[in-house]
mmCIF file of C-alpha atoms and ligand atoms in Angstrom:
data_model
loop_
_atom_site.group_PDB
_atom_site.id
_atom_site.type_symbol
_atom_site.label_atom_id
_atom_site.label_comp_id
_atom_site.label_asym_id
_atom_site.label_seq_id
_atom_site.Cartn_x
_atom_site.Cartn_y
_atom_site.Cartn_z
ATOM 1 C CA UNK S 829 -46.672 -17.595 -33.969
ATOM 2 C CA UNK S 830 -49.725 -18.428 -31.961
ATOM 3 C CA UNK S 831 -49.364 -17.155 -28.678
ATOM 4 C CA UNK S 832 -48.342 -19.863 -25.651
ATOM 5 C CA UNK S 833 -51.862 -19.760 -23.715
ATOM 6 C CA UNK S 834 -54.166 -19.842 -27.541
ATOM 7 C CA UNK S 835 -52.082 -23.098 -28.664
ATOM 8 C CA UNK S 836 -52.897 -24.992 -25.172
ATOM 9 C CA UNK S 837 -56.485 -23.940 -25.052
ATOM 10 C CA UNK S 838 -58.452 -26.300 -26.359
ATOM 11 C CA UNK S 839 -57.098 -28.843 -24.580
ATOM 12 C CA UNK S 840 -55.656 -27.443 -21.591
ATOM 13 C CA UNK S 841 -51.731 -27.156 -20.954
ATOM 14 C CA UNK S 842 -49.796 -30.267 -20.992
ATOM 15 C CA UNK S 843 -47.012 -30.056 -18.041
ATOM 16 C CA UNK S 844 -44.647 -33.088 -19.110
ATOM 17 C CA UNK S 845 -43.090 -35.207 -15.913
ATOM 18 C CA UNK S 846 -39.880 -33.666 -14.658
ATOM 19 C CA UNK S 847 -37.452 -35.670 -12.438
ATOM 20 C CA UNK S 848 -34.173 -33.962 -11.208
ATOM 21 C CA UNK S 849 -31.587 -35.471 -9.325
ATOM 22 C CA UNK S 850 -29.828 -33.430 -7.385
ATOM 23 C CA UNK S 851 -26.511 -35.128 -5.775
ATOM 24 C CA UNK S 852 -25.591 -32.228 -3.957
ATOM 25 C CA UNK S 853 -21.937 -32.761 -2.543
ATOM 26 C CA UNK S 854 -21.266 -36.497 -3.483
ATOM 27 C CA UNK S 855 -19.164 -37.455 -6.112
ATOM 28 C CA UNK S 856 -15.846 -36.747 -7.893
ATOM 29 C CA UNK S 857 -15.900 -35.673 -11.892
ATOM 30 C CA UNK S 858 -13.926 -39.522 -12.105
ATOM 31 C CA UNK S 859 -17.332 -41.358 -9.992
ATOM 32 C CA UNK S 860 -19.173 -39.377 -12.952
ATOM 33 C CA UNK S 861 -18.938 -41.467 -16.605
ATOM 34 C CA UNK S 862 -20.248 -44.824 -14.293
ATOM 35 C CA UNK S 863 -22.624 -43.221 -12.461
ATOM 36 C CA UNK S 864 -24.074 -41.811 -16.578
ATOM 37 C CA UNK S 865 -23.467 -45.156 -17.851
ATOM 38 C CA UNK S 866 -25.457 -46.996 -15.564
ATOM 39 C CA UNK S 867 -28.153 -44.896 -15.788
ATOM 40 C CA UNK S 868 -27.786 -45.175 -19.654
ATOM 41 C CA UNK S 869 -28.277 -48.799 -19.705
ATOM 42 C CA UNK S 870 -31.319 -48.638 -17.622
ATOM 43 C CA UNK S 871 -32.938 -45.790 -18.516
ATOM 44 C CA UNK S 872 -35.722 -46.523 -21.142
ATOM 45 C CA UNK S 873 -34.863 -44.444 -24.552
ATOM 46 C CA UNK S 874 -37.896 -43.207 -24.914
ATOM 47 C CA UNK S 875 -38.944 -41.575 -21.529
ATOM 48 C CA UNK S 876 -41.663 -39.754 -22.417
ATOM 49 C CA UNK S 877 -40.572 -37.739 -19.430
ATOM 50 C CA UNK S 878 -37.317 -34.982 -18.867
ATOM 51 C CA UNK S 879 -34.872 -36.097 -16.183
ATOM 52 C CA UNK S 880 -32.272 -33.787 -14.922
ATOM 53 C CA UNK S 881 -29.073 -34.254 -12.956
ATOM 54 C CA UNK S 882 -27.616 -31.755 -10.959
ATOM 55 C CA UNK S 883 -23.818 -32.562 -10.270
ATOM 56 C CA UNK S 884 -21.225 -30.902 -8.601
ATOM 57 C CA UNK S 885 -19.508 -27.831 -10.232
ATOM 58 C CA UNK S 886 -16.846 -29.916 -10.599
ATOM 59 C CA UNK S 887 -18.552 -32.496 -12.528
ATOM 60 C CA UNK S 888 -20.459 -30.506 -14.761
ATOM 61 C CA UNK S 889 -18.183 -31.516 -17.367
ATOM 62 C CA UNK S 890 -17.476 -35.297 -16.718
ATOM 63 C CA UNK S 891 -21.571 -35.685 -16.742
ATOM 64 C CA UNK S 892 -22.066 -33.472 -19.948
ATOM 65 C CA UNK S 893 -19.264 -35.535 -21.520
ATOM 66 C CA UNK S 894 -20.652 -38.952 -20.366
ATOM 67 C CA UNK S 895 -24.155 -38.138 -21.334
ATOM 68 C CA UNK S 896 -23.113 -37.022 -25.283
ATOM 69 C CA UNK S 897 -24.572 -34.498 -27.429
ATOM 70 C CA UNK S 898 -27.558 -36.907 -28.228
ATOM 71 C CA UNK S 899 -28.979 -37.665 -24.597
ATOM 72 C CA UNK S 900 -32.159 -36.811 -23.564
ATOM 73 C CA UNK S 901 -31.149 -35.856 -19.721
ATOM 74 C CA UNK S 902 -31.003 -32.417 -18.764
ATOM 75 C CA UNK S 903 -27.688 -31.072 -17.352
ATOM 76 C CA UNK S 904 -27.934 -28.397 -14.592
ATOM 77 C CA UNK S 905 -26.267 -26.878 -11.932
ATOM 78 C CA UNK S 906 -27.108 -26.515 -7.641
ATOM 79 C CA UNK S 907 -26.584 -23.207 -7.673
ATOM 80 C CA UNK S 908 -25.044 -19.723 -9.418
ATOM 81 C CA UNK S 909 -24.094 -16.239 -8.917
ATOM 82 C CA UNK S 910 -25.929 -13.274 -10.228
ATOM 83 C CA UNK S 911 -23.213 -10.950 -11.815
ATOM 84 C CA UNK S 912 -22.074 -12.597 -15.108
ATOM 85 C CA UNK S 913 -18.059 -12.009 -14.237
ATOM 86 C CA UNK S 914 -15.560 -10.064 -12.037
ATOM 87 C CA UNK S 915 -13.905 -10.026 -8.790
ATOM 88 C CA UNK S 916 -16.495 -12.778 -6.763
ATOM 89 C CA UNK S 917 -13.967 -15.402 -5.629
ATOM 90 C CA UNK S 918 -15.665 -18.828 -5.333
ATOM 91 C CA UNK S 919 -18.687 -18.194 -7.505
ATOM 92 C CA UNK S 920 -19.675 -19.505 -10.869
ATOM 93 C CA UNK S 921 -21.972 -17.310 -13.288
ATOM 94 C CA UNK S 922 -25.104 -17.905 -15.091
ATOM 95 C CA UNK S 923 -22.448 -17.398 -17.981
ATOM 96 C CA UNK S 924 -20.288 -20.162 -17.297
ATOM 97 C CA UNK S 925 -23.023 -22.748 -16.480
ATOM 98 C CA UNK S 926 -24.478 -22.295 -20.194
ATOM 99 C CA UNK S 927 -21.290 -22.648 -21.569
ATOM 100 C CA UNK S 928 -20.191 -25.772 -20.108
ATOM 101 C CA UNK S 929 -23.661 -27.077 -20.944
ATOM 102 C CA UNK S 930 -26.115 -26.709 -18.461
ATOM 103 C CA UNK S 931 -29.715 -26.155 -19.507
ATOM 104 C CA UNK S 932 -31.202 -25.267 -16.490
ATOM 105 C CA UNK S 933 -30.011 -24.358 -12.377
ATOM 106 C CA UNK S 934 -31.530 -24.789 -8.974
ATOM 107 C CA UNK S 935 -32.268 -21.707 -6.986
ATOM 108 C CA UNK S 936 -32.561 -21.022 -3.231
ATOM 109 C CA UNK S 937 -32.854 -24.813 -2.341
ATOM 110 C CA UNK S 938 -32.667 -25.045 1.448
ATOM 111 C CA UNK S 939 -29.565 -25.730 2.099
ATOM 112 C CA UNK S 940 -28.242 -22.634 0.245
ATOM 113 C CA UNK S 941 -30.782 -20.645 2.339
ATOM 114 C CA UNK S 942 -30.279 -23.101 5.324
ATOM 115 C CA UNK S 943 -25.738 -22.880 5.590
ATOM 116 C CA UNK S 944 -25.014 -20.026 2.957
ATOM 117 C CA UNK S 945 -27.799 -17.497 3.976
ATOM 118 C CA UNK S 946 -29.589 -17.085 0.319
ATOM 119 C CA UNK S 947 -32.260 -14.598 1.164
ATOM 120 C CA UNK S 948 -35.306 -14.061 -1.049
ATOM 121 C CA UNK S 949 -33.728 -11.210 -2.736
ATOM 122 C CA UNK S 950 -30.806 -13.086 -3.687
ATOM 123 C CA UNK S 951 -33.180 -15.882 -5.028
ATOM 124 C CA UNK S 952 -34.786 -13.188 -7.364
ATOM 125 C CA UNK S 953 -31.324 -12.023 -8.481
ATOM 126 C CA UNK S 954 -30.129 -15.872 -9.672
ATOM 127 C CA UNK S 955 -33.847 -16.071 -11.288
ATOM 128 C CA UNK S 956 -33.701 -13.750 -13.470
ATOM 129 C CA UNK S 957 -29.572 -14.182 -14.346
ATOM 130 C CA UNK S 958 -30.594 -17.383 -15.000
ATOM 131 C CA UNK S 959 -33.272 -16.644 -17.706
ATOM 132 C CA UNK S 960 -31.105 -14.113 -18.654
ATOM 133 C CA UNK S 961 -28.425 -16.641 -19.842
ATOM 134 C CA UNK S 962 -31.154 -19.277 -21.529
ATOM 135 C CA UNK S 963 -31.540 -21.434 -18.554
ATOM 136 C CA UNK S 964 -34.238 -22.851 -17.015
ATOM 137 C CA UNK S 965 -34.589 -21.648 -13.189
ATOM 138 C CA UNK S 966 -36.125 -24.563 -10.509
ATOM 139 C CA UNK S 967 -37.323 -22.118 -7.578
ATOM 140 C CA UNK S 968 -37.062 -24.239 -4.613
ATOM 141 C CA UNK S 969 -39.493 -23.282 -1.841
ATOM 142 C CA UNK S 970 -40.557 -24.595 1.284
ATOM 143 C CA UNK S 971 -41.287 -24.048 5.010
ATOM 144 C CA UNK S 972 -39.572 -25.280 8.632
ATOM 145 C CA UNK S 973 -41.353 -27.813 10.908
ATOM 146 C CA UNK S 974 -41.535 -24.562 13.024
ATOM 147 C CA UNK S 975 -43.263 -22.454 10.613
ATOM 148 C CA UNK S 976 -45.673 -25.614 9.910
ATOM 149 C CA UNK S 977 -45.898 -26.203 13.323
ATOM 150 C CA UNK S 978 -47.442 -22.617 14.078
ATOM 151 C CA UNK S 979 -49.548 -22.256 10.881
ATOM 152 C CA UNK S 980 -47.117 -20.340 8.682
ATOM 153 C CA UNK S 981 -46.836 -22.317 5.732
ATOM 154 C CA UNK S 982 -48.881 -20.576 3.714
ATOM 155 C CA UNK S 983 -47.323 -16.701 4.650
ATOM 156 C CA UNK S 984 -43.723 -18.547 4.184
ATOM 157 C CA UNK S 985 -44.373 -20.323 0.838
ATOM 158 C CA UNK S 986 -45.972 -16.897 -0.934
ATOM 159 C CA UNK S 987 -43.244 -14.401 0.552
ATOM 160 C CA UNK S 988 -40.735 -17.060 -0.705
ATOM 161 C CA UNK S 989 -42.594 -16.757 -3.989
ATOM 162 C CA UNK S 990 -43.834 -13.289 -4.425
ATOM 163 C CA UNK S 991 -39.779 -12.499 -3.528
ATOM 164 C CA UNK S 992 -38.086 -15.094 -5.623
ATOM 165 C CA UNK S 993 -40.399 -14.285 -8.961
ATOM 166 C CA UNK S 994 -40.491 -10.043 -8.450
ATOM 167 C CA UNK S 995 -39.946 -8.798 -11.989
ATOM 168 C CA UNK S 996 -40.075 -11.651 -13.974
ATOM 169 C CA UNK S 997 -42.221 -10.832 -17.136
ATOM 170 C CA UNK S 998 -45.107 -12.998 -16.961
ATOM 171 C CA UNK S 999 -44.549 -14.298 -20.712
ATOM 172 C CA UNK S 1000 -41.386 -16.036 -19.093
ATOM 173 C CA UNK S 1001 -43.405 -17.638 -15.958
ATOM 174 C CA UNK S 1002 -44.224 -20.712 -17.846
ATOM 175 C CA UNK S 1003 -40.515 -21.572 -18.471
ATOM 176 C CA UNK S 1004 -39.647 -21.616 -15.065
ATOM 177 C CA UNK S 1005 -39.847 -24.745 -12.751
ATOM 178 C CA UNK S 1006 -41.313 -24.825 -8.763
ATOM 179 C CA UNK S 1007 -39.801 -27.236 -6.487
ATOM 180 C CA UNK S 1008 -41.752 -27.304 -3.245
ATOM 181 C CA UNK S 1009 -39.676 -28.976 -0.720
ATOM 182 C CA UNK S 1010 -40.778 -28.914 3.500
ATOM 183 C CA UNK S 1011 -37.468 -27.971 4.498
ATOM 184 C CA UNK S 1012 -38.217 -30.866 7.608
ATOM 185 C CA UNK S 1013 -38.554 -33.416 5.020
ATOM 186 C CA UNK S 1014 -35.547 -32.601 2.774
ATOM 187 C CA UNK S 1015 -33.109 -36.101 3.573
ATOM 188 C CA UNK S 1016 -34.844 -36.992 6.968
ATOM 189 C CA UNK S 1017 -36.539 -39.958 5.060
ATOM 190 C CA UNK S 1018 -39.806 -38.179 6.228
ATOM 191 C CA UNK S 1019 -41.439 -37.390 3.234
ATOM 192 C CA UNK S 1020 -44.576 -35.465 3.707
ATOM 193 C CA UNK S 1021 -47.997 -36.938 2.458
ATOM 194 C CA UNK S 1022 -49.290 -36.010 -0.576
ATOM 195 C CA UNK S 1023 -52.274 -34.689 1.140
ATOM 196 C CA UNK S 1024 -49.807 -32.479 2.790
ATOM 197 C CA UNK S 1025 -47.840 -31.418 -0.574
ATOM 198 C CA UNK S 1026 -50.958 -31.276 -2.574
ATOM 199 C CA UNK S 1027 -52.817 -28.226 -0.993
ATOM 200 C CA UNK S 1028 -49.143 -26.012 -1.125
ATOM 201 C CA UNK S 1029 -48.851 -26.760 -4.724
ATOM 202 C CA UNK S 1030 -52.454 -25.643 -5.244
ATOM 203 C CA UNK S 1031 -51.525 -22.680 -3.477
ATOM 204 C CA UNK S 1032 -47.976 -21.961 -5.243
ATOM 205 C CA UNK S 1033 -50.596 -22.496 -8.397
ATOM 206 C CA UNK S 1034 -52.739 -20.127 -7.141
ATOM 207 C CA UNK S 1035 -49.849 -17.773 -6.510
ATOM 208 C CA UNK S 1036 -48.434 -17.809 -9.565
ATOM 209 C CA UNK S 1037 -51.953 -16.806 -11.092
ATOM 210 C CA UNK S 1038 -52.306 -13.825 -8.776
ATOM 211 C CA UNK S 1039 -48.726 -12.896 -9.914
ATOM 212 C CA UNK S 1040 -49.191 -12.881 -13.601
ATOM 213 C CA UNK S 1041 -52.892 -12.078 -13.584
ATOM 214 C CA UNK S 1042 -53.474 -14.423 -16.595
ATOM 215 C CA UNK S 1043 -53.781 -18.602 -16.130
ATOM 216 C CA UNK S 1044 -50.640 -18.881 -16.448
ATOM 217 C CA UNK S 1045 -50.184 -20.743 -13.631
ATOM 218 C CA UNK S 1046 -51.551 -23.833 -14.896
ATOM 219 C CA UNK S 1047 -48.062 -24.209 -17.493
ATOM 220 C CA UNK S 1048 -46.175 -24.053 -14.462
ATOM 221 C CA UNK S 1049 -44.506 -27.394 -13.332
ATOM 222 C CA UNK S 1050 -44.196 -27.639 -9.688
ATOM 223 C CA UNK S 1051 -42.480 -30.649 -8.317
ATOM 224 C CA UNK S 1052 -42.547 -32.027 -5.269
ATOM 225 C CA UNK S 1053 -39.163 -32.854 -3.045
ATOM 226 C CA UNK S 1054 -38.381 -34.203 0.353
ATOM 227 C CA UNK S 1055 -37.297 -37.522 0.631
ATOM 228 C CA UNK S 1056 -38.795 -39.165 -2.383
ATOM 229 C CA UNK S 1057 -37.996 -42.860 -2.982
ATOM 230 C CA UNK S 1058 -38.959 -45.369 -5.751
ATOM 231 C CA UNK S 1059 -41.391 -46.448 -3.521
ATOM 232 C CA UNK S 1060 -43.170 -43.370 -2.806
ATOM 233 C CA UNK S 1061 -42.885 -41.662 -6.180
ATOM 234 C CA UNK S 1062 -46.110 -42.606 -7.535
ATOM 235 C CA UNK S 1063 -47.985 -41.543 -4.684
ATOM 236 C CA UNK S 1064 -46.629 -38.116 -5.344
ATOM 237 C CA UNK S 1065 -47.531 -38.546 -9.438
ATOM 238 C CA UNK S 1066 -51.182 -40.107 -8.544
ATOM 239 C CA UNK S 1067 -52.005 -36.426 -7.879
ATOM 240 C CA UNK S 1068 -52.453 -33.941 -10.907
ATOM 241 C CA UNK S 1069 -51.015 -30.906 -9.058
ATOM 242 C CA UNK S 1070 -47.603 -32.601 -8.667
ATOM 243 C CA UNK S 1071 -45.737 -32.643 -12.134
ATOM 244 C CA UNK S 1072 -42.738 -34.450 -10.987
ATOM 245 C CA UNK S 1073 -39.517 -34.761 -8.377
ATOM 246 C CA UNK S 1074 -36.153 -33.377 -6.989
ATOM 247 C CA UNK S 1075 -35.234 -35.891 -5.890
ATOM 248 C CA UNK S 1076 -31.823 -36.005 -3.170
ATOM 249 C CA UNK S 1077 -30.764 -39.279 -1.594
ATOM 250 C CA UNK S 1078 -32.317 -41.644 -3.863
ATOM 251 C CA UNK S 1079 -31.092 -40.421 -6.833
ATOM 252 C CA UNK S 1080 -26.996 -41.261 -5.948
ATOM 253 C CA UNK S 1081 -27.726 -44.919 -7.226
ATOM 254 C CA UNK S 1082 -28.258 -44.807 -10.722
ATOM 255 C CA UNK S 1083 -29.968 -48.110 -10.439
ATOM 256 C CA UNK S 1084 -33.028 -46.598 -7.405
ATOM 257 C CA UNK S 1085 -32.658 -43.369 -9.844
ATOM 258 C CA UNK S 1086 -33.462 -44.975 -12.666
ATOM 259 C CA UNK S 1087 -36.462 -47.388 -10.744
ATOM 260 C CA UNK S 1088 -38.284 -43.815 -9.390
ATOM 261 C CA UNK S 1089 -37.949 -42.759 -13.561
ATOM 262 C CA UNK S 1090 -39.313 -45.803 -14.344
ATOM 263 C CA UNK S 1091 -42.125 -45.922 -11.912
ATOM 264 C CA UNK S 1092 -42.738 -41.842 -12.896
ATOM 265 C CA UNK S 1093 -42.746 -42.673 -16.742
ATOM 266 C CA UNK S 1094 -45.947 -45.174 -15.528
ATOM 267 C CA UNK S 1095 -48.128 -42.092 -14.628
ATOM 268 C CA UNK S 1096 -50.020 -40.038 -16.784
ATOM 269 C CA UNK S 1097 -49.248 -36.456 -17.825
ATOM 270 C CA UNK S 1098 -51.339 -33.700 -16.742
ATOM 271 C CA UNK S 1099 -53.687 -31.756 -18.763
ATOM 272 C CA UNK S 1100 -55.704 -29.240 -17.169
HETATM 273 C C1 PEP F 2233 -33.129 -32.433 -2.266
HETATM 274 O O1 PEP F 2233 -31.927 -32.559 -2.400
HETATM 275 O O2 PEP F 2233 -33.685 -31.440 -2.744
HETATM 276 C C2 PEP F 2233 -33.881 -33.460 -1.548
HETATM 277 C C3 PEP F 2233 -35.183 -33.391 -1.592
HETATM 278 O O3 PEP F 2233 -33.197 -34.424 -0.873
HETATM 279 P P1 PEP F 2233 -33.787 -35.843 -0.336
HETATM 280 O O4 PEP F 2233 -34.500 -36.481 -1.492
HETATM 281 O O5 PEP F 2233 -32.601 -36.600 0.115
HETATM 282 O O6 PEP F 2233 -34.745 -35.525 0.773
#
């Protein structure tokens, strides 16, 4: 088999369109086959994009089960443990997420860091137990108001980074997923600009390069997220360093979910 970086070269990488909805803490495993079913009728077959849904623990199976064995959306999870099993009351494993069907698992999003005190070490550890179980990682980065407010972003976004990735074999570093999410724009309806997002997700680019020493970096999707709406979405997509959306509040309507797919699906993929 050719190797990832010789099959891309001629053209340049192809990073298809990823849109995750993440519902966070809303809705029961029973809200969970109308919610799919909704989003089933008005979802085009033939996205040309991935969409994800993050549910709930507790409806991890309800959505699986609604969605069927055929459907194109991508199950994962908000968050796991590191160890694979034992005595860690509360937690769910890497492990258990693949079996019940996830494909891939959000790590360090703000909130974990922000009222559960995920640290950039623990970050690393749910990386790489997630590759280790076969799913796909979304790194979720991003800095205060404060820390933009007094010129940090930049030290804040690499340390999150440089911490979060430590280890990972760079063969695996095109599998993974970067969210970049201003933690003051996360549900405050105060999205940030694209010319705000756009020179971070050069820079997490950049980053990513440095780490693996190779051009990797340019297979790496980075999405953007902080209150992202349908009518804001293809602002975000106009730009070629943002390869898609986690999206929070305005994905608990299947009908605005489905609009903001709709609206991504009209942008182009990027080839670099
Ligand atoms: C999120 O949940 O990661 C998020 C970005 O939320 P919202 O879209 O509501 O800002």
């Amino acid at each position: 088999r050719l190797p990832y970086t010789t099959l891309f070269r001629s053209r340049g990488p192809v990073r298809t369109r990823f849109i995750v909805g993440n519902w966070k803490m809303n809705k029961t495993a029973s809200d969970a086959g109308a919610f799919v079913h909704r989003l089933s009728q008005e979802l085009p077959h033939h996205a040309g994009i991935q969409i994800g849904l993050t549910p709930p623990f507790t409806a991890l199976h309800a959505v699986r089960e609604a969605l069927g064995p055929a459907s194109a959306v991508l199950l994962g999870a908000q968050n796991l443990y590191w160890e694979d099993k034992g005595a860690f009351t509360g937690e769910v494993s890497g492990a258990m997420l693949k079996d019940i069907g996830c494909q891939f698992v959000l790590v360090g999003h703000s909130e974990r860091r922000q009222y559960f005190g995920d640290q950039d070490s623990w970050t690393n550890k749910k990386v790489l137990a997630a590759l280790r179980h076969g799913l796909q990682p979304i790194l979720c980065v991003g800095e205060t108001l404060q820390d933009r407010d007094s010129g940090q972003t930049d030290l804040v976004i690499q340390r999150q980074l440089r911490a979060g990735l430590a280890g990972i074999e760079a063969h695996t570093l095109p599998t993974l997923t970067i969210a970049y999410e201003p933690v003051w724009a996360i549900g405050t309806g105060r999205a940030a600009s694209p010319e705000q997002a756009v020179p971070v997700h050069r820079l997490i680019r950049r980053t990513i390069g440095e780490l693996s020493g190779t051009d990797i970096g340019n297979h790496v999707r980075i999405l953007y997220g902080g209150s992202v709406t349908p009518h804001n979405i293809a602002d975000f997509l106009a730009s070629e360093e943002i390869d898609g959306a986690l999206v929070g509040g305005a994905c608990l309507d299947p009908v605005s979910f489905a609009t903001l797919v709709k609206v991504a699906i009209g942008s182009k993929p990027t080839t670099v």
